[in-house]
Coordinates of C-alpha atoms and ligand atoms in Angstrom, one line a residue:
M27 CA 23.3 12.2 -13.9
S28 CA 22.8 9.2 -15.5
T29 CA 19.6 8.3 -17.6
F30 CA 18.3 6.3 -14.8
S31 CA 17.1 7.0 -11.3
A32 CA 16.1 4.9 -8.4
P33 CA 12.6 3.1 -9.1
K34 CA 9.5 5.0 -7.3
G35 CA 9.2 4.2 -3.7
T36 CA 12.9 3.5 -3.4
Y37 CA 16.0 5.1 -2.6
D38 CA 19.7 4.9 -2.4
L39 CA 21.4 4.4 1.0
L40 CA 24.8 6.3 0.5
P41 CA 27.8 7.5 2.5
P42 CA 27.8 9.1 5.2
D43 CA 23.7 8.3 6.1
S44 CA 24.2 4.5 5.4
A45 CA 26.5 4.3 8.4
T46 CA 23.7 5.3 10.7
F47 CA 21.7 2.3 9.1
L48 CA 24.3 -0.2 9.6
A49 CA 24.4 1.2 13.0
V50 CA 20.6 0.7 13.7
R51 CA 20.9 -2.8 12.3
E52 CA 23.5 -3.5 14.6
A53 CA 21.7 -2.0 17.8
I54 CA 18.7 -3.9 17.0
S55 CA 20.3 -7.1 16.6
A56 CA 22.6 -7.0 19.3
P57 CA 19.9 -7.7 22.0
L58 CA 18.8 -10.6 19.9
K59 CA 22.5 -12.1 19.7
R60 CA 22.7 -12.1 23.4
S61 CA 19.7 -13.8 24.0
G62 CA 20.2 -17.2 22.1
Y63 CA 18.9 -16.0 18.7
G64 CA 20.5 -17.2 15.6
Y65 CA 21.1 -15.5 12.5
V66 CA 19.0 -16.9 9.5
E67 CA 19.0 -15.7 5.7
T68 CA 16.4 -16.7 3.5
P69 CA 16.1 -16.1 -0.4
G70 CA 14.6 -12.5 -1.5
F71 CA 11.9 -14.3 -3.2
E72 CA 9.6 -17.4 -2.3
Q73 CA 6.7 -19.1 -3.8
V74 CA 3.7 -16.7 -4.2
E75 CA 1.5 -19.4 -2.1
L76 CA 3.6 -19.2 0.8
F77 CA 2.5 -15.7 1.3
S78 CA -1.1 -16.1 0.2
R79 CA -1.2 -18.9 2.6
G80 CA 0.9 -17.7 5.3
V81 CA 0.2 -13.8 5.3
G82 CA -3.4 -14.4 4.4
E83 CA -5.5 -14.1 1.3
S84 CA -7.3 -11.2 2.2
T85 CA -4.7 -8.7 3.4
D86 CA -3.6 -5.7 1.2
I87 CA 0.0 -7.3 1.5
V88 CA -1.2 -10.2 -0.5
T89 CA -3.9 -8.8 -2.8
K90 CA -2.2 -5.5 -3.6
E91 CA 1.0 -5.2 -2.5
M92 CA 3.1 -8.3 -3.7
Y93 CA 5.5 -8.1 -6.4
T94 CA 5.1 -11.3 -8.4
L95 CA 6.5 -12.8 -11.0
T96 CA 6.5 -15.9 -13.5
T97 CA 9.6 -17.7 -14.2
K98 CA 10.7 -19.1 -17.4
G99 CA 10.1 -22.5 -15.8
G100 CA 6.7 -21.2 -15.2
D101 CA 7.0 -21.0 -11.3
Q102 CA 5.3 -18.3 -9.4
L103 CA 7.2 -16.5 -7.4
A104 CA 6.8 -13.1 -5.2
L105 CA 9.3 -10.8 -3.8
R106 CA 9.1 -11.5 0.0
P107 CA 6.5 -8.8 1.6
E108 CA 7.9 -9.7 4.9
G109 CA 10.0 -12.1 7.0
T110 CA 8.0 -14.6 9.0
A111 CA 6.8 -16.8 6.7
S112 CA 10.0 -17.2 5.1
V113 CA 11.6 -17.9 8.3
L114 CA 9.2 -20.3 9.4
R115 CA 9.2 -21.9 6.1
A116 CA 13.3 -22.3 6.5
A117 CA 13.0 -23.5 9.8
L118 CA 10.4 -26.3 8.7
Q119 CA 12.4 -27.2 5.6
A120 CA 15.5 -27.9 7.7
N121 CA 13.6 -29.7 10.2
L122 CA 15.2 -27.1 12.8
H123 CA 12.3 -27.8 15.3
K124 CA 13.3 -31.6 15.5
A125 CA 16.9 -30.9 15.7
G126 CA 17.1 -29.5 18.9
V127 CA 15.3 -27.7 21.9
L128 CA 12.3 -25.8 21.3
P129 CA 11.9 -22.9 20.9
V130 CA 14.1 -22.4 17.8
K131 CA 15.2 -19.0 18.2
L132 CA 16.2 -16.9 14.7
W133 CA 16.8 -13.4 13.8
Y134 CA 17.2 -12.1 10.5
S135 CA 17.8 -8.7 8.5
G136 CA 17.3 -7.7 5.1
S137 CA 14.9 -5.9 2.1
Y138 CA 11.4 -6.3 2.0
Y139 CA 9.3 -5.4 -1.0
R140 CA 5.5 -4.0 -1.0
Y141 CA 4.1 -2.3 -3.8
E142 CA 2.5 0.5 -1.5
R143 CA 1.6 4.1 -2.4
P144 CA 4.9 6.0 -1.6
Q145 CA 5.0 8.6 1.2
A146 CA 7.3 9.5 3.5
G147 CA 8.4 6.5 5.7
R148 CA 6.5 4.4 3.4
Y149 CA 8.4 2.8 0.3
R150 CA 8.2 -0.2 -2.0
H151 CA 11.6 -1.2 -0.7
F152 CA 12.4 -1.0 2.8
S153 CA 14.4 -3.0 5.6
Q154 CA 13.6 -5.0 8.7
V155 CA 15.5 -6.6 11.4
G156 CA 13.2 -9.6 12.6
A157 CA 13.1 -12.0 15.4
E158 CA 11.2 -15.4 15.5
A159 CA 10.9 -17.9 18.5
I160 CA 9.3 -20.8 17.0
G161 CA 7.9 -23.6 19.0
A162 CA 7.1 -22.6 22.2
E163 CA 3.7 -21.3 23.8
D164 CA 5.2 -19.4 27.0
P165 CA 4.1 -15.8 27.7
A166 CA 7.8 -15.5 28.8
L167 CA 8.7 -15.7 25.2
D168 CA 6.4 -13.1 24.1
A169 CA 7.4 -10.6 26.9
E170 CA 11.2 -11.8 26.2
L171 CA 10.8 -10.7 22.3
I172 CA 8.9 -7.2 23.4
I173 CA 11.7 -6.4 26.1
L174 CA 14.7 -6.8 23.6
A175 CA 12.9 -4.5 21.2
V176 CA 12.3 -2.1 23.7
D177 CA 15.9 -2.5 24.9
A178 CA 17.0 -2.1 21.1
Y179 CA 15.2 1.1 20.6
T180 CA 16.5 2.4 24.4
S181 CA 19.8 1.7 23.0
L182 CA 19.7 3.7 20.4
G183 CA 18.6 6.8 22.5
L184 CA 15.1 6.5 21.3
S185 CA 12.3 7.7 24.0
N186 CA 9.5 9.1 22.2
F187 CA 8.1 5.4 21.2
R188 CA 5.2 3.9 22.7
L189 CA 4.1 0.0 22.9
L190 CA 0.7 -0.9 22.0
L191 CA -0.5 -4.5 23.2
N192 CA -3.6 -6.6 22.7
S193 CA -4.5 -10.0 22.6
L194 CA -6.3 -11.4 19.3
G195 CA -7.5 -14.7 21.1
D196 CA -7.0 -18.4 20.2
K197 CA -8.9 -20.8 18.2
V198 CA -11.2 -21.4 20.9
C199 CA -12.5 -17.6 21.7
R200 CA -11.8 -16.0 18.5
P201 CA -14.5 -17.4 16.1
V202 CA -16.8 -16.6 18.7
Y203 CA -15.7 -13.2 18.7
R204 CA -15.4 -13.1 15.0
A205 CA -18.9 -13.8 14.7
A206 CA -20.3 -11.3 17.0
L207 CA -18.0 -9.0 15.3
Q208 CA -19.5 -9.6 11.8
D209 CA -22.8 -9.2 13.3
F210 CA -22.1 -5.8 14.5
L211 CA -20.3 -5.0 11.3
R212 CA -22.9 -5.9 9.1
A213 CA -25.4 -3.6 10.3
L214 CA -23.1 -0.8 9.5
D215 CA -23.4 1.5 6.4
L216 CA -20.1 0.6 4.5
D217 CA -18.6 0.3 1.3
E218 CA -18.7 -2.8 -1.2
E219 CA -15.0 -3.6 -0.4
T220 CA -15.3 -3.3 3.1
R221 CA -18.3 -5.5 3.3
R222 CA -16.5 -8.3 1.5
R223 CA -13.9 -7.9 4.2
I224 CA -16.3 -8.3 7.1
E225 CA -17.0 -11.9 5.6
I226 CA -13.2 -12.7 4.8
N227 CA -11.6 -11.0 7.6
P228 CA -13.9 -8.9 10.1
L229 CA -10.9 -8.1 12.5
R230 CA -9.2 -6.1 9.7
V231 CA -12.0 -3.6 9.3
L232 CA -11.1 -2.5 12.9
D233 CA -8.1 -1.4 11.4
D234 CA -9.5 1.1 8.7
K235 CA -8.1 4.2 9.1
R236 CA -10.9 6.4 7.5
E237 CA -12.6 8.4 9.8
A238 CA -16.2 7.7 8.0
V239 CA -15.4 4.0 9.2
Q240 CA -13.9 4.5 12.5
K241 CA -17.0 6.8 13.7
Q242 CA -19.4 3.8 13.1
L243 CA -16.9 1.5 14.9
A244 CA -17.3 3.1 18.2
G245 CA -19.3 0.5 19.6
A246 CA -17.8 -2.4 18.3
P247 CA -17.5 -5.7 20.3
L248 CA -13.9 -6.2 21.4
I249 CA -11.8 -8.9 22.0
A250 CA -11.0 -8.2 25.1
D251 CA -14.4 -8.9 26.3
H252 CA -14.5 -12.0 24.5
L253 CA -11.1 -13.9 25.4
C254 CA -11.4 -17.5 27.0
E255 CA -10.0 -18.2 30.2
A256 CA -6.7 -19.7 28.8
C257 CA -6.0 -16.3 26.4
K258 CA -7.0 -14.4 29.5
A259 CA -4.4 -15.7 31.9
Y260 CA -1.8 -15.8 29.2
H261 CA -2.3 -12.0 28.4
E262 CA -2.1 -11.1 32.0
Q263 CA 1.2 -13.1 32.5
V264 CA 2.7 -11.4 29.5
R265 CA 1.3 -8.1 30.9
E266 CA 2.9 -9.0 34.4
L267 CA 6.5 -10.0 33.2
L268 CA 6.5 -6.5 30.8
T269 CA 5.7 -4.5 34.1
A270 CA 8.2 -6.3 36.2
A271 CA 10.9 -5.5 33.4
G272 CA 9.6 -1.9 33.8
V273 CA 8.3 -2.1 30.2
R274 CA 5.6 0.3 29.8
Y275 CA 2.6 -0.5 27.3
E276 CA -0.8 0.7 26.2
D277 CA -3.8 -1.6 25.9
D278 CA -5.3 -1.2 22.4
P279 CA -8.1 -3.4 22.1
K280 CA -8.4 -2.6 18.6
L281 CA -4.9 -3.4 17.5
V282 CA -5.2 -6.2 14.9
R283 CA -2.3 -5.3 12.4
G284 CA -2.2 -6.0 8.8
L285 CA -1.4 -10.1 8.4
D286 CA -3.9 -12.5 9.0
Y287 CA -1.6 -14.9 11.1
Y288 CA -1.5 -13.5 14.4
T289 CA -3.3 -15.1 17.5
R290 CA -3.0 -14.1 21.2
T291 CA -0.3 -11.4 22.1
T292 CA -0.3 -8.8 19.3
F293 CA 1.8 -5.4 19.6
E294 CA 3.1 -2.4 17.8
F295 CA 5.6 0.2 18.4
V296 CA 4.6 3.6 17.5
H297 CA 6.7 6.7 17.2
D298 CA 5.2 10.1 17.9
G299 CA 7.5 12.0 15.9
L300 CA 6.7 10.0 12.5
G301 CA 3.5 11.6 11.3
S302 CA 1.1 9.3 9.6
Q303 CA 3.5 6.2 9.0
S304 CA 4.2 6.0 13.0
A305 CA 4.6 2.4 13.2
V306 CA 8.2 1.7 13.7
G307 CA 7.9 -2.1 14.4
G308 CA 5.4 -4.7 15.2
G309 CA 4.8 -8.3 15.7
G310 CA 2.8 -11.1 18.0
R311 CA 2.0 -14.7 18.3
Y312 CA 1.2 -16.8 15.4
D313 CA 0.2 -20.2 16.6
G314 CA -1.3 -21.8 13.8
L315 CA 1.1 -20.3 11.0
S316 CA 3.2 -23.6 10.8
E317 CA 0.0 -25.8 10.0
M318 CA -1.3 -23.2 7.6
I319 CA 2.1 -23.7 5.7
G320 CA 2.0 -27.5 5.9
G321 CA 4.0 -28.0 9.2
P322 CA 3.3 -29.4 12.3
A323 CA 1.7 -27.6 15.3
L324 CA 4.1 -25.1 16.4
P325 CA 3.2 -22.2 18.3
S326 CA 5.5 -19.1 17.8
V327 CA 6.0 -15.5 18.1
G328 CA 8.2 -12.9 16.5
W329 CA 8.5 -9.3 15.5
A330 CA 10.2 -7.2 12.9
L331 CA 11.3 -3.7 13.4
G332 CA 11.5 -1.3 10.5
V333 CA 15.1 0.0 9.7
D334 CA 14.1 3.0 7.6
R335 CA 11.5 4.2 10.3
T336 CA 13.8 3.9 13.2
V337 CA 16.3 6.0 11.4
L338 CA 13.7 8.7 10.7
A339 CA 12.9 8.4 14.2
L340 CA 16.1 9.1 15.2
K341 CA 15.9 12.2 13.2
A342 CA 12.9 13.1 14.7
E343 CA 14.3 12.8 18.1
G344 CA 17.4 14.7 17.0
I345 CA 19.8 11.9 18.0
E346 CA 23.2 11.7 16.2
L347 CA 24.6 8.2 17.0
E348 CA 28.0 8.2 17.9
L349 CA 29.6 6.1 15.3
P350 CA 33.4 5.1 14.7
P351 CA 35.3 7.5 12.6
A352 CA 35.3 5.8 9.0
T353 CA 39.1 7.2 8.7
Q354 CA 41.6 7.7 11.6
V355 CA 44.6 8.1 9.6
F356 CA 44.9 9.7 6.2
A357 CA 48.5 9.1 4.3
V358 CA 49.7 11.7 1.9
P359 CA 52.8 11.2 -0.3
L360 CA 54.6 13.7 -2.1
G361 CA 56.5 12.0 -5.0
E362 CA 56.8 8.3 -6.4
E363 CA 59.0 7.0 -3.5
A364 CA 56.6 8.3 -1.0
R365 CA 53.8 6.8 -2.8
R366 CA 55.5 3.3 -2.4
V367 CA 56.5 3.9 1.0
L368 CA 53.3 5.3 2.6
F369 CA 51.1 2.7 0.8
A370 CA 52.9 0.2 2.7
T371 CA 52.5 2.4 5.9
V372 CA 48.9 2.4 5.2
T373 CA 48.4 -1.4 4.5
E374 CA 50.5 -1.8 7.8
L375 CA 47.9 0.7 9.8
R376 CA 44.7 -1.3 8.8
R377 CA 46.4 -4.8 9.6
A378 CA 46.8 -3.1 13.0
G379 CA 43.2 -2.4 13.3
I380 CA 43.5 1.4 12.3
A381 CA 41.0 2.9 9.9
A382 CA 43.8 4.7 7.4
D383 CA 43.2 5.9 4.0
F384 CA 45.5 7.2 1.2
A385 CA 45.6 10.1 -1.5
F386 CA 45.1 7.9 -4.5
G387 CA 45.1 9.6 -8.0
G388 CA 48.5 11.5 -7.5
K389 CA 47.0 14.6 -6.2
G390 CA 49.2 17.7 -5.1
L391 CA 49.7 18.4 -1.5
K392 CA 46.9 21.2 -1.7
N393 CA 44.2 18.6 -2.9
A394 CA 45.7 15.8 -1.1
M395 CA 45.1 17.8 2.3
K396 CA 41.8 18.5 1.4
S397 CA 40.8 15.2 1.3
A398 CA 42.6 14.3 4.6
N399 CA 40.4 16.9 6.0
R400 CA 37.3 15.9 4.5
S401 CA 37.9 12.4 5.7
G402 CA 37.2 13.1 9.1
A403 CA 40.8 11.6 10.0
R404 CA 42.3 12.8 13.1
F405 CA 45.9 12.5 12.0
A406 CA 47.7 12.9 8.6
V407 CA 50.9 11.0 7.7
I408 CA 52.6 13.4 5.0
A409 CA 56.1 12.5 3.7
G410 CA 58.3 13.8 0.7
E411 CA 61.6 12.8 -0.9
R412 CA 63.6 14.6 1.9
D413 CA 61.9 13.4 4.8
L414 CA 62.5 9.8 3.7
T415 CA 66.1 10.3 3.1
E416 CA 66.0 11.3 6.7
G417 CA 64.1 8.1 7.7
V418 CA 61.1 10.4 9.0
V419 CA 57.5 11.0 8.3
Q420 CA 55.5 14.2 9.2
L421 CA 52.9 13.5 11.6
K422 CA 50.3 16.0 11.4
N423 CA 47.2 16.4 14.1
L424 CA 44.4 17.5 11.8
E425 CA 42.6 19.0 14.8
S426 CA 45.2 21.2 16.5
G427 CA 47.3 21.7 13.1
E428 CA 50.6 20.7 15.1
Q429 CA 53.1 18.6 13.0
I430 CA 55.9 16.5 14.1
P431 CA 58.4 14.2 12.5
V432 CA 58.5 10.8 13.4
A433 CA 60.7 7.9 12.5
L434 CA 59.1 5.9 9.9
D435 CA 59.7 2.6 11.6
T436 CA 58.0 4.0 14.6
V437 CA 54.8 5.5 13.0
V438 CA 52.6 2.6 13.1
A439 CA 53.1 2.1 17.1
E440 CA 53.1 6.2 17.6
L441 CA 49.7 6.0 16.1
Q442 CA 48.3 3.2 17.8
A443 CA 49.3 4.8 21.0
K444 CA 47.9 8.3 20.1
L445 CA 44.7 6.7 18.9
A446 CA 44.4 4.6 21.7
Ligands
AMP28 P1 4.8 -5.3 9.4 O1 5.5 -6.4 8.6 O2 3.7 -4.7 8.2 O3 4.4 -5.7 10.7 O4 5.9 -4.2 9.6 C1 6.9 -4.0 10.6 C2 7.8 -2.9 10.1 O5 8.1 -2.6 9.0 C3 6.7 -1.7 10.5 O6 6.6 -1.1 11.7 C4 7.4 -0.6 9.6 O7 8.8 0.1 10.6 C5 8.1 -1.5 8.7 N1 7.6 -1.4 7.2 C6 6.6 -1.9 7.0 N2 6.2 -1.7 5.8 C7 7.0 -0.5 5.4 C8 7.1 0.1 4.0 N3 6.4 0.0 3.0 N4 8.1 1.1 4.0 C9 8.9 1.1 5.4 N5 8.8 0.4 6.6 C10 8.1 -0.4 6.3

């Protein structure tokens, strides 16, 4: 062991488990790639203010959880705690919204950082795949994104997840609701910090997980009863489109989520096998965010799905993904000449698209065969001096144990045929 270990709240992704992570990222992004979403990558850090303005001055993410730093040049930067603000910033900076047709549809994948109290499923460094559709107000777009997330989970074989759905209203009805909620909350018996929150962002009080608070919230006014006609009609269309696509959802009138920028459609995916950190993904519409960060009015919608928790959800459901084998053929040379010849064969196999590996480090036969078996390969190609003088190699089926000599110059074609 080294003197160092991974920082608190983080973990290393190592083979073989890391292959599942890659497959989950791939499975989440696959539906996006065939739906017009283009890949975007932004820096791991941004100006602090992008997040304080974008995510919200009163959110836990900004007030408590951001990793901030001052550069030698005096810039205030933050490791990105989420993806939406950065992606929108990038789209605005590159004028993507002016360049072509709206919406601009983007997807991303990467690491995010939040200084949270670590526990199972909650880390300080975690991984998300996200999607944003920028510059269109259309219930079909909200429905599209939700359907694509459901399809991603389903393609992984997951079934024990639920979709919670709500509408947070818009700039017409939200302020009226906000005032009604504030009146209700001010009359409750709450601690100092929560009372402050009532004044800054009362909707977030609904999100309070403490039982003593939840009890008092029983009769709280709900946004559903305050939606304006336009928001009601919009939400109804989203629901109809989801139903038509066979997507089941649960109305959750208290779903507000931890970021300030959401308007209208909000949703969260929860998995029932994960204990307290049950949210595997979430998102919603953020019609005002562009203006909040200095851009034009660009109504938009997006989501981010947590890769770490999706992997945990697979484990909770006992799902093992069928992954392509890391190694299909393992070469075992006996002697110097065989090393040279089989190394060339391995290169040729790889160029022919076959996953091949080699007994490096001049191992003896016994150790080399151990490596071959551990690699998970279906075949070993073994050769010694005598084989080579006869122009053959030994092709061993590692599942059946059967071994046959094959002419050296046909072994690549032979393996291609056997592995096809
Ligand atoms: P959010 O940006 O908070 O809406 O998070 C979207 C998704 O990212 C969540 O549903 C989780 O799956 C994942 N996520 C958020 N925070 C963490 C964390 N600290 N550790 C692991 N996954 C997280």
